Short mmCIF file of C-alpha atoms in Angstrom, two decimals:
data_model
loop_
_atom_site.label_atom_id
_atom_site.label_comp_id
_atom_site.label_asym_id
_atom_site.label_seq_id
_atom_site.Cartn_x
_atom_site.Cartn_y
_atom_site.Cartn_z
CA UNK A 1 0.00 0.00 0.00
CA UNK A 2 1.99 3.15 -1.25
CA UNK A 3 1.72 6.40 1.23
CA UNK A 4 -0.95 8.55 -0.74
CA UNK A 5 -3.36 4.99 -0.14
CA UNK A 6 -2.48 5.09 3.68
CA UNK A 7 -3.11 8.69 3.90
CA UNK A 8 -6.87 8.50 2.16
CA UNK A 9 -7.38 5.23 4.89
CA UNK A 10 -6.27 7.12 7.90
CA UNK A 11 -8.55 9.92 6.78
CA UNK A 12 -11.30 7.88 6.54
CA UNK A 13 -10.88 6.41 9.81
CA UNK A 14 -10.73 10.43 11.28
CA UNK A 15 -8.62 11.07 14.02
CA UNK A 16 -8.35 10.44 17.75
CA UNK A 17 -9.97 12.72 19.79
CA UNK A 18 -8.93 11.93 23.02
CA UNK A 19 -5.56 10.60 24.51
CA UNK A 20 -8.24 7.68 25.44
CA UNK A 21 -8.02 5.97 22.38
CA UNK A 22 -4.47 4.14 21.88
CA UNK A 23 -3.12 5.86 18.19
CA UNK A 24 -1.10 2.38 18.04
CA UNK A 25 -1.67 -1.40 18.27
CA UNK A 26 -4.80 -0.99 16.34
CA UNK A 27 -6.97 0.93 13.78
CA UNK A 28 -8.05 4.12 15.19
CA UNK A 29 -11.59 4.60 16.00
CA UNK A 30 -13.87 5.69 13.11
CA UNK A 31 -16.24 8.29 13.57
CA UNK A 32 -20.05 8.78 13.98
CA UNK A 33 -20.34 10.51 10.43
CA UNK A 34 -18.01 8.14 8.48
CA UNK A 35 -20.80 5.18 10.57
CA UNK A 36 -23.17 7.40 9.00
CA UNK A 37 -21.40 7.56 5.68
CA UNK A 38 -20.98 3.88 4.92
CA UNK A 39 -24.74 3.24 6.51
CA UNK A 40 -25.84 6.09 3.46
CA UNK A 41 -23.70 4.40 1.03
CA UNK A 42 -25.43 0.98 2.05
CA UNK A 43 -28.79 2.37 1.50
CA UNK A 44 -27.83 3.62 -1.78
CA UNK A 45 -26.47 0.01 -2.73
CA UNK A 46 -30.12 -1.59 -1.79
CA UNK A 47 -31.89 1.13 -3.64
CA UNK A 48 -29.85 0.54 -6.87
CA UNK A 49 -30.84 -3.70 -6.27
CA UNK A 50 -27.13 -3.77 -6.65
CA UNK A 51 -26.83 -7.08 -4.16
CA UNK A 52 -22.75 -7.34 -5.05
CA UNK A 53 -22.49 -4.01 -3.31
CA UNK A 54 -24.78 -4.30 -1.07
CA UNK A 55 -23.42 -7.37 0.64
CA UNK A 56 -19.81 -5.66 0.97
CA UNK A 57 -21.53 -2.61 2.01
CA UNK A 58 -22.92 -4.51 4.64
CA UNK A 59 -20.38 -6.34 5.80
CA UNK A 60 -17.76 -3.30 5.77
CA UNK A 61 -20.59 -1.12 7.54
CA UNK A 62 -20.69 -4.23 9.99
CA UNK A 63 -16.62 -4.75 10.79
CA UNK A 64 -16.21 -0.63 11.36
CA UNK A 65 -18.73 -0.55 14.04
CA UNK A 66 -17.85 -3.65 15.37
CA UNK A 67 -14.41 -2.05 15.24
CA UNK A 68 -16.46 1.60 16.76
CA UNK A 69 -18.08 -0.05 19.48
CA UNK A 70 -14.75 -2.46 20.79
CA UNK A 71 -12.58 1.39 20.48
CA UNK A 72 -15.58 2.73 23.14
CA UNK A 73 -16.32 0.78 25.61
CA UNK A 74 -13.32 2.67 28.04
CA UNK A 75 -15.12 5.53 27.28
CA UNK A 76 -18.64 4.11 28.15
CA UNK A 77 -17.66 2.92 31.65
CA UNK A 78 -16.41 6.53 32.94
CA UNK A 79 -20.03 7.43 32.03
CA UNK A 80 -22.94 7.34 35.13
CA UNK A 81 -23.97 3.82 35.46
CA UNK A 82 -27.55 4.30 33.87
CA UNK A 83 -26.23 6.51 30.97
CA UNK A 84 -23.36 3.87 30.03
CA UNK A 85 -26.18 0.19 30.33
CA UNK A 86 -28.07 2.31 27.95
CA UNK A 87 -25.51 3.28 25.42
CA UNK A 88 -24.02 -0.36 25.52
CA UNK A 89 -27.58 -1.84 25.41
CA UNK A 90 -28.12 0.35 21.72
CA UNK A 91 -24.32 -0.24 20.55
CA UNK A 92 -25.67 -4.33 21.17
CA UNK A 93 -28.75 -3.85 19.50
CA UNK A 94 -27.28 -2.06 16.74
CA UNK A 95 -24.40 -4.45 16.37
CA UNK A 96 -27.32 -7.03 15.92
CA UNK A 97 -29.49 -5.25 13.59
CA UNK A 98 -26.70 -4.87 11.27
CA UNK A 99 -25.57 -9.01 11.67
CA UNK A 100 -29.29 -9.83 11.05
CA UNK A 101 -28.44 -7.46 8.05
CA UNK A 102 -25.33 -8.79 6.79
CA UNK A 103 -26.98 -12.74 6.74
CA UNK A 104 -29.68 -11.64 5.05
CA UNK A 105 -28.26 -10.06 1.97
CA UNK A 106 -25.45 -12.86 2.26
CA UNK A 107 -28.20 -14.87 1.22
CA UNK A 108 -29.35 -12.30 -1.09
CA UNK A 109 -32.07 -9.70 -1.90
CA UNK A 110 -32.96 -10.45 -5.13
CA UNK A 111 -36.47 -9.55 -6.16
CA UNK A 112 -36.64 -7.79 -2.11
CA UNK A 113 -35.24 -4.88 -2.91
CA UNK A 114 -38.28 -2.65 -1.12
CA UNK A 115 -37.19 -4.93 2.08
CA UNK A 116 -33.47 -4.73 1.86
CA UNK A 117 -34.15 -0.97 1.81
CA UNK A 118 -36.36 -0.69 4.64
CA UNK A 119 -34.08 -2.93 6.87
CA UNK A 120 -30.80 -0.69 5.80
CA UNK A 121 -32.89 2.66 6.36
CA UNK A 122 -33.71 0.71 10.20
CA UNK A 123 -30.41 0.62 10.41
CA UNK A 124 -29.46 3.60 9.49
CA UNK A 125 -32.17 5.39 11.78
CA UNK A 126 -31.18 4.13 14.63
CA UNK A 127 -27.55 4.12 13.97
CA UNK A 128 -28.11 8.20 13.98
CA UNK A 129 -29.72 8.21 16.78
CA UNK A 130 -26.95 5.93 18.75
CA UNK A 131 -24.60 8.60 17.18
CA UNK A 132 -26.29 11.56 18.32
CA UNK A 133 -26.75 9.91 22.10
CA UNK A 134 -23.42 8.95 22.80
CA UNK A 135 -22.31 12.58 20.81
CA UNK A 136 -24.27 14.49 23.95
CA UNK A 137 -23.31 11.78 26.78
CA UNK A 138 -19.64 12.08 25.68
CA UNK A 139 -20.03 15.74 25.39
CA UNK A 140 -18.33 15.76 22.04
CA UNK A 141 -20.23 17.22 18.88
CA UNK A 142 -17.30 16.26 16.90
CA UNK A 143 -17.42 12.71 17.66
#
C-alpha cells in the first residue's frame, strides 16, 4: 500500500480525539459521520438492487462498528452507570441489527429490494440516533 493509499485510509478512519483511544496497536476509532457515511452508502447500494455491493456494504458497515463499538467501551464505563447500560444496550442492538443485516443479503435480496431498503434505512435510523446519544453523553459534537 503506497503512502498517498495510507493517507486516504487514515482519513477515513478520522482522528483520535482523546488521549483515550491508543493511536497504536490498532486501527483508530472511526467516527459517527463516516458510521453514517458507509450506513448512506449501504442504502444507496439496496436502492440501486445492486446485491454485489450491497453485501460488501454490509459487511464493511458491519466490521467498522464492530471495530467503533470495541474502540468505546473505556469511554462508556467513565459514564454514570444508567447513561453507560443504555448506550451499551443500543451499541448491542445495533451491532445485531446490522448481523441480522449482513446474513440476510449474504443470502441475497434479489427480487426484495423494497425490504433490503427498509431494513438498511432501520439501520441507518437508529444508527443516527446511537450517534447523536453517545455525541451528547460524551459531550463531544465532533465525535
Amino acid at each position: 500500500m503506497g503512502e498517498a493509499a495510507g493517507s486516504d485510509q487514515e482519513h477515513r478512519r478520522g482522528h483520535c480525539a482523546s488521549s483515550q483511544w491508543p493511536a497504536s496497536g490498532h486501527r483508530r476509532r472511526v467516527r459517527h459521520e463516516a458510521l453514517l457515511t458507509l450506513a448512506r452508502k449501504t442504502r444507496a447500494a439496496a436502492e440501486d438492487g445492486d446485491t454485489y455491493r450491497l453485501e460488501h456494504a454490509v459487511s464493511y458497515l458491519l466490521d467498522e462498528l464492530t471495530l467503533h463499538v470495541r474502540d468505546e467501551r473505556s469511554a462508556l464505563i467513565v459514564l454514570v452507570p444508567g447513561e453507560e447500560r443504555i448506550l451499551a444496550r443500543g451499541q448491542g442492538h445495533l451491532l445485531s441489527d446490522v448481523a441480522a443485516l449482513a446474513e440476510a443479503t449474504s443470502t441475497g435480496c434479489a427480487g426484495q429490494t423494497k425490504q433490503c431498503v427498509n431494513r438498511v434505512q432501520e439501520v441507518l435510523t437508529r444508527l443516527y440516533f446511537q450517534a447523536r446519544d453517545e455525541r451528547l453523553a460524551f459531550h463531544d459534537p465532533a465525535a
